[in-house]
Coordinates of C-alpha atoms and ligand atoms in Angstrom, one line a residue:
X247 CA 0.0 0.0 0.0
X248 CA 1.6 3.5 -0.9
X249 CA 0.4 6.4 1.4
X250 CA -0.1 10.5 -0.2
X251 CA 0.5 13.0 1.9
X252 CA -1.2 16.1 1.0
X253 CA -0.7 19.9 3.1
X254 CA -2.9 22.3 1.8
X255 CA -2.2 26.2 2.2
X256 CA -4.5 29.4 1.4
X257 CA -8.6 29.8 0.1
X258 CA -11.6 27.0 -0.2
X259 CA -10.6 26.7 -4.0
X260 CA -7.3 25.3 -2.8
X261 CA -9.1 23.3 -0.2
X262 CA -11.4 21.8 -2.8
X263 CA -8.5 20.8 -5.4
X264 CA -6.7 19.1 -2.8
X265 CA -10.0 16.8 -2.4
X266 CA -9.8 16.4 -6.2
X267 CA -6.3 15.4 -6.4
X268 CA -6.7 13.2 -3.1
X269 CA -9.7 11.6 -4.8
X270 CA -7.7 10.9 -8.0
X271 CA -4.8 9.6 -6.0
X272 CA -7.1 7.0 -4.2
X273 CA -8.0 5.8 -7.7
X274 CA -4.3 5.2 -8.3
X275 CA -4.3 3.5 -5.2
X276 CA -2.7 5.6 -3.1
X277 CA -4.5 5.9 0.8
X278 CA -4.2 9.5 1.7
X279 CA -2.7 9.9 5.3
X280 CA -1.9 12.8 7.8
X281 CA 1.2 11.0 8.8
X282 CA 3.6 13.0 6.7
X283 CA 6.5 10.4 7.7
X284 CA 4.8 7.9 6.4
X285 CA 4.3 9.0 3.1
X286 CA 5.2 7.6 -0.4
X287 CA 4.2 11.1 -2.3
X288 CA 3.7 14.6 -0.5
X289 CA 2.2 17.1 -2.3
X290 CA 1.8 20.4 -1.1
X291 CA -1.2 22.8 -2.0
X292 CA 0.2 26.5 -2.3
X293 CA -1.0 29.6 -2.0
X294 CA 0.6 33.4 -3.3
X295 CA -1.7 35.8 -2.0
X296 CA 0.2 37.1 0.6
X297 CA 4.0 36.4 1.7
X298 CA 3.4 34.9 4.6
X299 CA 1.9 31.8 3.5
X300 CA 4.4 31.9 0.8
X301 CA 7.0 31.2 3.3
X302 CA 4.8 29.1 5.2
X303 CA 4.9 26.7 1.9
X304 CA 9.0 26.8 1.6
X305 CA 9.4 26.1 4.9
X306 CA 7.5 22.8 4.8
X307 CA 9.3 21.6 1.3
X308 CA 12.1 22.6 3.2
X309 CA 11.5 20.3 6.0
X310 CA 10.1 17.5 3.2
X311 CA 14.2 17.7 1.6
X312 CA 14.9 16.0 4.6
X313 CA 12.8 13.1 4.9
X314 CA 14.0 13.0 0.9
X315 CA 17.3 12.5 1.6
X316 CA 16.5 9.8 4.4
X317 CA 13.7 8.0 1.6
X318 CA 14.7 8.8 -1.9
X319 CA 12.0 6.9 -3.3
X320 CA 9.5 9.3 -1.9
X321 CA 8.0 11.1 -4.5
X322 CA 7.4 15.3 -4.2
X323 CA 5.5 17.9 -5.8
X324 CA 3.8 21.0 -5.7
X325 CA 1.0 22.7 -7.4
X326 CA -1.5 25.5 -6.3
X327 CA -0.7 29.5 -7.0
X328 CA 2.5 29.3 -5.9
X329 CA 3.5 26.5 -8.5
X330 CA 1.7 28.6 -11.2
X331 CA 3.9 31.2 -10.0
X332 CA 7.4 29.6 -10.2
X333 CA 6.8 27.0 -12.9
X334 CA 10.8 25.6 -13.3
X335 CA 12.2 28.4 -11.3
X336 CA 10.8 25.7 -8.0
X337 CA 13.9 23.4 -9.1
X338 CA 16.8 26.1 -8.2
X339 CA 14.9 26.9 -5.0
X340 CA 13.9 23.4 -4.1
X341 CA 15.8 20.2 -6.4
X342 CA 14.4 17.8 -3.9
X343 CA 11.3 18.5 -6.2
X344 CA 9.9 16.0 -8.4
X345 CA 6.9 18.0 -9.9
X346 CA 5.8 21.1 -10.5
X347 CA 1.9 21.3 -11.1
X348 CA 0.1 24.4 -12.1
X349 CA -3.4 25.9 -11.3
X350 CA -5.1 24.3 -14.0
X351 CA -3.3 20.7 -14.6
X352 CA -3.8 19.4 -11.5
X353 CA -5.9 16.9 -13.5
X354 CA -2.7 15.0 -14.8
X355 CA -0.7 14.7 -11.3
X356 CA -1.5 11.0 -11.2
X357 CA 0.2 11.2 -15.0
X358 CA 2.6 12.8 -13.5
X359 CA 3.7 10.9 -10.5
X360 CA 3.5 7.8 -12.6
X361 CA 6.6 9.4 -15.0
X362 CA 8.0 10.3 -12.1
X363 CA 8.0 6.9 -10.4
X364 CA 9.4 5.3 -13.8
X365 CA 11.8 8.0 -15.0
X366 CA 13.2 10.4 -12.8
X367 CA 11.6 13.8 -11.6
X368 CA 11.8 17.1 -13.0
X369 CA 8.2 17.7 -14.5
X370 CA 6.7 20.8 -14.5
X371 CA 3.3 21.5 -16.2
X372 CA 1.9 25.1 -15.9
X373 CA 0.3 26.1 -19.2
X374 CA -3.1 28.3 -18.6
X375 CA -5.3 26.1 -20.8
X376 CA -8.5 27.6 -22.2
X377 CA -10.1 24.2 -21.0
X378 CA -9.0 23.3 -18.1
X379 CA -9.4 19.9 -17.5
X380 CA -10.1 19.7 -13.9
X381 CA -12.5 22.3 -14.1
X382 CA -15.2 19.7 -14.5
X383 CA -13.8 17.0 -12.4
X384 CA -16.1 16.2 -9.5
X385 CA -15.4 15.6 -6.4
X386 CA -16.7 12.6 -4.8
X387 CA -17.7 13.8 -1.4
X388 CA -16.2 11.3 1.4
X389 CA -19.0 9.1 3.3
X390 CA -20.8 11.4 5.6
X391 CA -19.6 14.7 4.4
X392 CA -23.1 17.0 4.9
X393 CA -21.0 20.0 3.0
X394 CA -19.2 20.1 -0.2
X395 CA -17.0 22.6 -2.1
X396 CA -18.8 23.0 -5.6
X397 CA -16.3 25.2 -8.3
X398 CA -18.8 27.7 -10.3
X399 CA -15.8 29.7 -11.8
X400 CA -12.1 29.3 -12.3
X401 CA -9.5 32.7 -12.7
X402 CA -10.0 36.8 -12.2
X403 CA -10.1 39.4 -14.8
X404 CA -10.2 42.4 -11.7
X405 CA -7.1 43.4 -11.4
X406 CA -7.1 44.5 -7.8
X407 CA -3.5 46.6 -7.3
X408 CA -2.1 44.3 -4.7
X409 CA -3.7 41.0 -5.9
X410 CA -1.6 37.9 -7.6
X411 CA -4.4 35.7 -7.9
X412 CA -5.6 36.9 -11.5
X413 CA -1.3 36.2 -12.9
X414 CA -1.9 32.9 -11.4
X415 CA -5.0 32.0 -11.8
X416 CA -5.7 32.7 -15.2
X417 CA -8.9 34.5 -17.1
X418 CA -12.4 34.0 -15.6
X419 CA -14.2 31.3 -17.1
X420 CA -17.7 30.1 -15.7
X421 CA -18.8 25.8 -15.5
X422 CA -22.3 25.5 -17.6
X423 CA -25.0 25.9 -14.9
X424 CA -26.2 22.0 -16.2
X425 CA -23.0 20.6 -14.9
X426 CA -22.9 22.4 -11.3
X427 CA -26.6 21.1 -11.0
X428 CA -25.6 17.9 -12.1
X429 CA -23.1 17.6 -9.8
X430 CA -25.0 19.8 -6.4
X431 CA -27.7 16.6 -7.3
X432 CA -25.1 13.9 -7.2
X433 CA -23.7 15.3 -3.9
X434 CA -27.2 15.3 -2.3
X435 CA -27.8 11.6 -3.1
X436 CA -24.3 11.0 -1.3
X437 CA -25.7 12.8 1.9
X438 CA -25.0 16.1 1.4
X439 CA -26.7 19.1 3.1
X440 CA -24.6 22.4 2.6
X441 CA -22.9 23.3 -0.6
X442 CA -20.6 26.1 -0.8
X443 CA -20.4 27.5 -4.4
X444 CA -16.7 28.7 -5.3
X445 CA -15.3 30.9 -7.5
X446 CA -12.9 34.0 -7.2
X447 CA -16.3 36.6 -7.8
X448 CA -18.6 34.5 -8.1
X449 CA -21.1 38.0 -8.6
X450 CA -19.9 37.9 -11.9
X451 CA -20.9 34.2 -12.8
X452 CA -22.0 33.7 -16.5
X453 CA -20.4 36.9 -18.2
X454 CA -18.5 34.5 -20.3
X455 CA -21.2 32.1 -20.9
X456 CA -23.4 32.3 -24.3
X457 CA -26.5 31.4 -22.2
X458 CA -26.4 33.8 -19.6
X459 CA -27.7 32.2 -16.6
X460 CA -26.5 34.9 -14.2
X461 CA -25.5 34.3 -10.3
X462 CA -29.1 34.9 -9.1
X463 CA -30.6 32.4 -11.3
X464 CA -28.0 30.0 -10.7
X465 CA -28.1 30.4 -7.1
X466 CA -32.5 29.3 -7.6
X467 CA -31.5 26.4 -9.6
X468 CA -28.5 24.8 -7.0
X469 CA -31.3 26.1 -4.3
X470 CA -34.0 23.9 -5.9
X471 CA -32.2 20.8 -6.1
X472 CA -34.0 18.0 -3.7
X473 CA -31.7 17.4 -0.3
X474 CA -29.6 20.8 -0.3
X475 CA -30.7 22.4 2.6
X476 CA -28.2 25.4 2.5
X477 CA -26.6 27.0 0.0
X478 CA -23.9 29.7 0.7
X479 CA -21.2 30.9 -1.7
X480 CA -17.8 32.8 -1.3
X481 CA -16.4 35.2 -2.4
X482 CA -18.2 38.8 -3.3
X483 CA -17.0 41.5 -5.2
X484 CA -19.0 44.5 -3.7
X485 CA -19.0 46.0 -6.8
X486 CA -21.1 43.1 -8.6
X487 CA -23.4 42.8 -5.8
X488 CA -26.6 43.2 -7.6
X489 CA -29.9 44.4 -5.5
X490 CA -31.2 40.9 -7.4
X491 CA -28.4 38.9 -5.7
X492 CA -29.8 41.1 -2.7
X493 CA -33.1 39.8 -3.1
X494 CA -31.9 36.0 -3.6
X495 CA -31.4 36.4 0.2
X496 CA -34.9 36.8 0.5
X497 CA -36.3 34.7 -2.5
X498 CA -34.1 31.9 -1.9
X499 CA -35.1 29.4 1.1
X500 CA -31.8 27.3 1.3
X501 CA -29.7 30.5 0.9
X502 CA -28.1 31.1 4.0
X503 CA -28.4 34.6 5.8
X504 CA -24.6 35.1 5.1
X505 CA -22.1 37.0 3.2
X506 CA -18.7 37.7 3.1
X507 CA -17.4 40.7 1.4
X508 CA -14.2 42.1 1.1
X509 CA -14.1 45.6 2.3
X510 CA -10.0 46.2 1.8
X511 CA -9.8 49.6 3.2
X512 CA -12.3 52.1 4.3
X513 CA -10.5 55.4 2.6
X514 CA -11.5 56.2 -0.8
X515 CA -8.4 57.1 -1.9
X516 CA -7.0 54.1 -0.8
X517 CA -9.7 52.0 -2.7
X518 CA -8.7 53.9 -5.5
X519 CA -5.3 53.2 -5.4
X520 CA -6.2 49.4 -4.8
X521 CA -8.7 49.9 -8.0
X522 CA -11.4 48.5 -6.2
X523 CA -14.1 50.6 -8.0
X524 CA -16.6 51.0 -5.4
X525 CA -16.0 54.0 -2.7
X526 CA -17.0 53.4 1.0
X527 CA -20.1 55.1 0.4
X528 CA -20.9 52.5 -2.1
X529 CA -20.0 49.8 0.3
X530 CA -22.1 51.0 3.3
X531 CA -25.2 51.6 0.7
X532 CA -24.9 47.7 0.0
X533 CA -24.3 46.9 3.4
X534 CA -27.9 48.8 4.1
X535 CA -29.5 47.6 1.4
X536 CA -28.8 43.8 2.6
X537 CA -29.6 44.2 6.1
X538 CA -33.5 45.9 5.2
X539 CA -33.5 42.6 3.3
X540 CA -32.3 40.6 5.7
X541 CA -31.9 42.3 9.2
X542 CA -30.1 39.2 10.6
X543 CA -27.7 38.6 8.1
X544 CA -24.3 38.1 9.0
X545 CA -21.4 40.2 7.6
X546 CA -17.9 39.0 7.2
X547 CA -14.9 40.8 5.3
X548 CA -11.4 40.7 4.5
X549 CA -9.3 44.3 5.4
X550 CA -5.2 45.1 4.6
X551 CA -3.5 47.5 6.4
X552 CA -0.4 49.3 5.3
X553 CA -1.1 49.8 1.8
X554 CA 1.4 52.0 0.1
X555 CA 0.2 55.8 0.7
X556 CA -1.9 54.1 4.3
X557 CA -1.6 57.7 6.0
X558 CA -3.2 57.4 9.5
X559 CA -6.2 59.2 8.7
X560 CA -6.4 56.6 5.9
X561 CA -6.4 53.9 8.5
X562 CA -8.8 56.0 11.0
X563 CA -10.9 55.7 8.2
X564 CA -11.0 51.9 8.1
X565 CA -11.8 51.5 12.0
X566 CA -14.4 54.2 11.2
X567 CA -16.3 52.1 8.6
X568 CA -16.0 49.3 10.7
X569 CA -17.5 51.0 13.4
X570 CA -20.3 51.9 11.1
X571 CA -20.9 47.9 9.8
X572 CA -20.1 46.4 12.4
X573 CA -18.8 43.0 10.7
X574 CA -19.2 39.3 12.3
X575 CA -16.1 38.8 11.8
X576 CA -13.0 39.8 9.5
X577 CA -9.9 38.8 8.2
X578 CA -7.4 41.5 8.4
X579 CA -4.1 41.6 6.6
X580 CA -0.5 43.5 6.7
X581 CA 0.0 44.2 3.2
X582 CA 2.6 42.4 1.4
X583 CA 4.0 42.8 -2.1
X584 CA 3.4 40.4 -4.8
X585 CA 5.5 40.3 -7.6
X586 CA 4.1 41.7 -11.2
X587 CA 1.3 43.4 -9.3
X588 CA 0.4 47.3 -10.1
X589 CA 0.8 48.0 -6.2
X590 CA 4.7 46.7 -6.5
X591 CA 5.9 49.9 -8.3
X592 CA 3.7 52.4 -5.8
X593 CA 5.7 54.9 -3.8
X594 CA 4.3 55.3 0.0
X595 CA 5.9 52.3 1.2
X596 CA 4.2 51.8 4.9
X597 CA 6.5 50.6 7.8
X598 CA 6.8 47.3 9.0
X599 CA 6.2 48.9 12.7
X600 CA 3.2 51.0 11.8
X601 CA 1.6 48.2 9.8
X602 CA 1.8 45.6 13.0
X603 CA 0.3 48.7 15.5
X604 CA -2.6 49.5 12.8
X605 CA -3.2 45.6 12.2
X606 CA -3.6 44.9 16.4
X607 CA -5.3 48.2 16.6
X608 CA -7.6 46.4 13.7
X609 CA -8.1 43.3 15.4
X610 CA -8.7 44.3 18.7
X611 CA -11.9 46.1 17.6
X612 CA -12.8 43.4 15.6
X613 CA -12.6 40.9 18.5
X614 CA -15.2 43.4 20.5
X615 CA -17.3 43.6 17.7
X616 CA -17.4 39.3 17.0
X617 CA -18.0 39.3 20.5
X618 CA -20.7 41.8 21.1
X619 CA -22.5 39.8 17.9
X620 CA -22.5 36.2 19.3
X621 CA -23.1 37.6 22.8
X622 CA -26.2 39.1 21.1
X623 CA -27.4 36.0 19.8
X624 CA -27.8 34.2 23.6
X625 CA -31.1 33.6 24.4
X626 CA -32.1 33.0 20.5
X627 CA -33.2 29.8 18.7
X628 CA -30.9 28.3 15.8
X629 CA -30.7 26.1 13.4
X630 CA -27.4 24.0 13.5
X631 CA -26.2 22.1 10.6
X632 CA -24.1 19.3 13.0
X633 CA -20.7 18.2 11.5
X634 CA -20.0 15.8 14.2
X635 CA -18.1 15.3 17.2
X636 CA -16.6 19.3 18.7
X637 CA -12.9 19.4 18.8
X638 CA -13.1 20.5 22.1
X639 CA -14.9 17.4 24.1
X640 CA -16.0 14.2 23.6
X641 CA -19.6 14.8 24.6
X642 CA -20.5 18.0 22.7
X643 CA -21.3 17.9 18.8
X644 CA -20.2 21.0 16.8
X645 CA -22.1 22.4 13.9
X646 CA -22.6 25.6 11.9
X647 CA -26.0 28.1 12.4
X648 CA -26.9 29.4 9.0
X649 CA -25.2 32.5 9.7
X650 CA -21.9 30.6 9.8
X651 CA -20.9 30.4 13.6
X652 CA -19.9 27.3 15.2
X653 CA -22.6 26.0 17.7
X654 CA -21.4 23.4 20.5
X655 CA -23.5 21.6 22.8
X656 CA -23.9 18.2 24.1
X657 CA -24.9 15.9 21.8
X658 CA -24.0 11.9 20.5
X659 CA -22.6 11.4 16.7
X660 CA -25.4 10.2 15.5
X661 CA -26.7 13.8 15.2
X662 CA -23.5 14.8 12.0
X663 CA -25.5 15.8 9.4
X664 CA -28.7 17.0 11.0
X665 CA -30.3 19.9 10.8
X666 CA -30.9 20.7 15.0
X667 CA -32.4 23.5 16.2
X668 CA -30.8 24.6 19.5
X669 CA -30.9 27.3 21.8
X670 CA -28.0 29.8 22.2
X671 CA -27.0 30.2 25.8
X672 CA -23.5 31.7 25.2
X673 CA -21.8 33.4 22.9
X674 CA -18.2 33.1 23.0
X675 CA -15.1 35.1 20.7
X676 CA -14.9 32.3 18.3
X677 CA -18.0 30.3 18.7
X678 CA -21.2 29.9 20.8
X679 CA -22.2 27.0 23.1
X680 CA -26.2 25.7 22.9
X681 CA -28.5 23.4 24.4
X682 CA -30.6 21.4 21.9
X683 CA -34.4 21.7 21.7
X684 CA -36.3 19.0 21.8
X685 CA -38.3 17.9 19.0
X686 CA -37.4 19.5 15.9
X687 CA -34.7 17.5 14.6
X688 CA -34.8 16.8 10.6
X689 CA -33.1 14.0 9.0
Ligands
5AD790 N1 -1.2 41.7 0.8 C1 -2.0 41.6 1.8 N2 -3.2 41.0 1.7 C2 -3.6 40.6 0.5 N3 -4.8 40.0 0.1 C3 -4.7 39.8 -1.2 N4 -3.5 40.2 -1.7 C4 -2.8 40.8 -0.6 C5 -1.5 41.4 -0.5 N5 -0.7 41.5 -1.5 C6 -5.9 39.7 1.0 C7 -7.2 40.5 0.6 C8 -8.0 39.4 0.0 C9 -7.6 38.2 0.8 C10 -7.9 36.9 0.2 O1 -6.2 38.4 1.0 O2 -7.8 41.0 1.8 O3 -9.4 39.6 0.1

């Protein structure tokens, strides 16, 4: 039996093209394992976006070289932005390497590893296809999965200032709405409850199809489909945030009364020097215009600080908007340059220093806010989608509300993949804790 090890870094799309790849692998039969040390073939799933988890990714080949050199057999790639990125360049870094997969092959890794295993490594394989083929592969979900990772569209024409992903990801293309039904109706035979639809701006789903199924209508369709209970989707550009998509909130049963979307920076001139194309005026007005819809719904964002040109007022301008939203949660940044981006060449370079004070300053506000938003929720009833056993102890069951938090309360295993409703009696930083109703449970 020959064990694949695979570490996966960065966004959902990463996570879900690991699954693929794992899933292929198993047909090639390989077992996937955590145990990296007992691995035949270690992959590792990169991610660009920011430096950080750049380095993060070195660091483990890094540490893979090692258990190379004690098993030379052991076979080694990478794939994943990162890969894209490189391409051969990966072999002067890292020669321990035996493949270098790019964003859209990771379709023919198996192909791959099998050349490797009979000639020698070295292969690298990062054309942008038109077609990618493993655009369309699906992913079997594993046995009593309730939520699945479903790609709606692949690549990024924005070209945000400080973002890699459209260099690495290549153009946008959207999946036929037939096929992400198809496949949305194949995971709910297998059990599943919750699917998550992918794509870089997924608001702009079906601007290069002939069709034109837009977002909305897509989002009814996947929404219709017998079993799916929930439907949520990630990730929003504001500026494609339609009142319709608005109203899918509203129209849409399984929809779930969540969004997530990227705020970067409350100063307008700073959104215009990150060509954003929306002002914060623009992003409050949607923020408005969802919560008369949907009073409830839950708010999450993404926010970099330190910019180049970030004055302080800039930044006072950030915590202001956030003040003003008030966001479930966010996930905030220190800006980091990313090679062929427009930001690269900016003047206004913001110190290391000041980035780290405004980025605490940043979290610390956002803690009070998560806070004072799951405290507010104590008292209230719930629906949790139950995942299985909590983390934290052997008696409670964990499980998502609609709006995205993580619910823990005491409960067997037999509840994973329920739909519960429970009563919120706490509400913590990172999650709330609930007692289950009696009752109400649906299969
Ligand atoms: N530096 C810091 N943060 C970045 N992000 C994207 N590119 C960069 C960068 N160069 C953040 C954005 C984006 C999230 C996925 O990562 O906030 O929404």
């Amino acid at each position: 039996m020959k064990y694949c090890y695979i570490h996966t870094f960065g966004c959902q799309m990463n996570v879900r093209d690991s699954q693929q790849v794992a899933d292929l692998m198993e047909k090639e039969g390989y077992l996937v394992t955590d145990d990296l040390k007992a691995a035949d073939l270690v992959i590792v799933n990169t991610c660009s976006v920011r430096e950080k988890a750049e380095q993060k990714a070195h660091s483990l080949i890094g540490r893979v070289r090692r258990l190379k050199a004690a098993k030379p057999e052991l076979v080694v790639g990478v794939m994943g932005c990162l890969a894209q990125q490189w391409g051969k360049r990966f072999f002067d870094r890292s020669p321990h390497l035996d493949f270098v997969c790019g964003t859209h092959s990771s379709d023919r890794i198996p192909d791959m590893v099998r050349k490797v295993r009979e000639n020698g490594g070295n292969l690298e394989d990062t054309v942008l296809r038109e077609h990618p083929g493993s655009f369309n592969l699906r992913v079997p979900s594993s046995p009593g999965s309730v939520a699945a990772y479903v790609t709606i569209r692949q690549g990024r024409d924005n070209y945000c200032a400080y973002c890699i992903v459209p260099f690495v990801r290549g153009r946008e293309k959207s999946r036929l709405p037939g096929d992400i039904v198809d496949e949305v109706a194949g995971l709910a035979v297998r059990g599943v409850k919750e699917v998550t639809l992918l794509g870089q701006n997924v608001n702009s789903y079906g601007n290069t199809l002939d069709n034109k199924v837009d977002f909305p209508a897509l989002l009814k369709l996947v929404g219709a489909v017998e079993g799916i209970e929930r439907v949520r989707f990630t990730t929003s550009h504001p500026k494609d945030l339609s009142e319709s998509l608005m109203d899918s909130f509203v129209e849409i049963d399984a929809l779930c009364e969540h969004i997530h979307l990227p705020l970067q920076s409350g100063s307008d001139y700073i959104l215009k020097r990150m060509k954003r194309v929306y002002t914060s005026e623009e992003y409050l007005e949607k923020i408005r215009g969802l919560r008369r819809r949907v009073p409830s719904i839950s708010i999450t964002t993404d926010i970099i600080v330190g910019f180049p040109g970030e004055s302080d007022s800039d930044f006072e301008k950030t915590i202001d908007l956030m003040e003003k939203v008030r966001f479930d949660n966010a996930f905030s940044f220190k800006y980091s340059h990313r090679p062929g981006t427009a930001a690269e060449s900016y003047d206004g370079e913001v110190e290391e220093s000041v980035k780290s004070r405004r980025l605490a300053i940043l979290q610390k506000l956002q803690a009070e806010h998560t806070l004072e938003k799951n405290r507010a929720m104590e008292g209230g009833e719930q629906e949790v989608l139950v995942e299985g056993i909590s983390k934290g102890s052997r008696d409670d069951v964990s499980g998502r509300t609609r709006s995205n938090k993580i619910v823990n309360f005491s409960g067997e295993s037999i509840l994973a993949g329920r739909l519960v409703p429970v009563k919120i009696v706490r509400g913590y930083a990172h999650s709330l804790r609930g007692e289950m109703l009696q009752g109400g449970v649906k299969e």
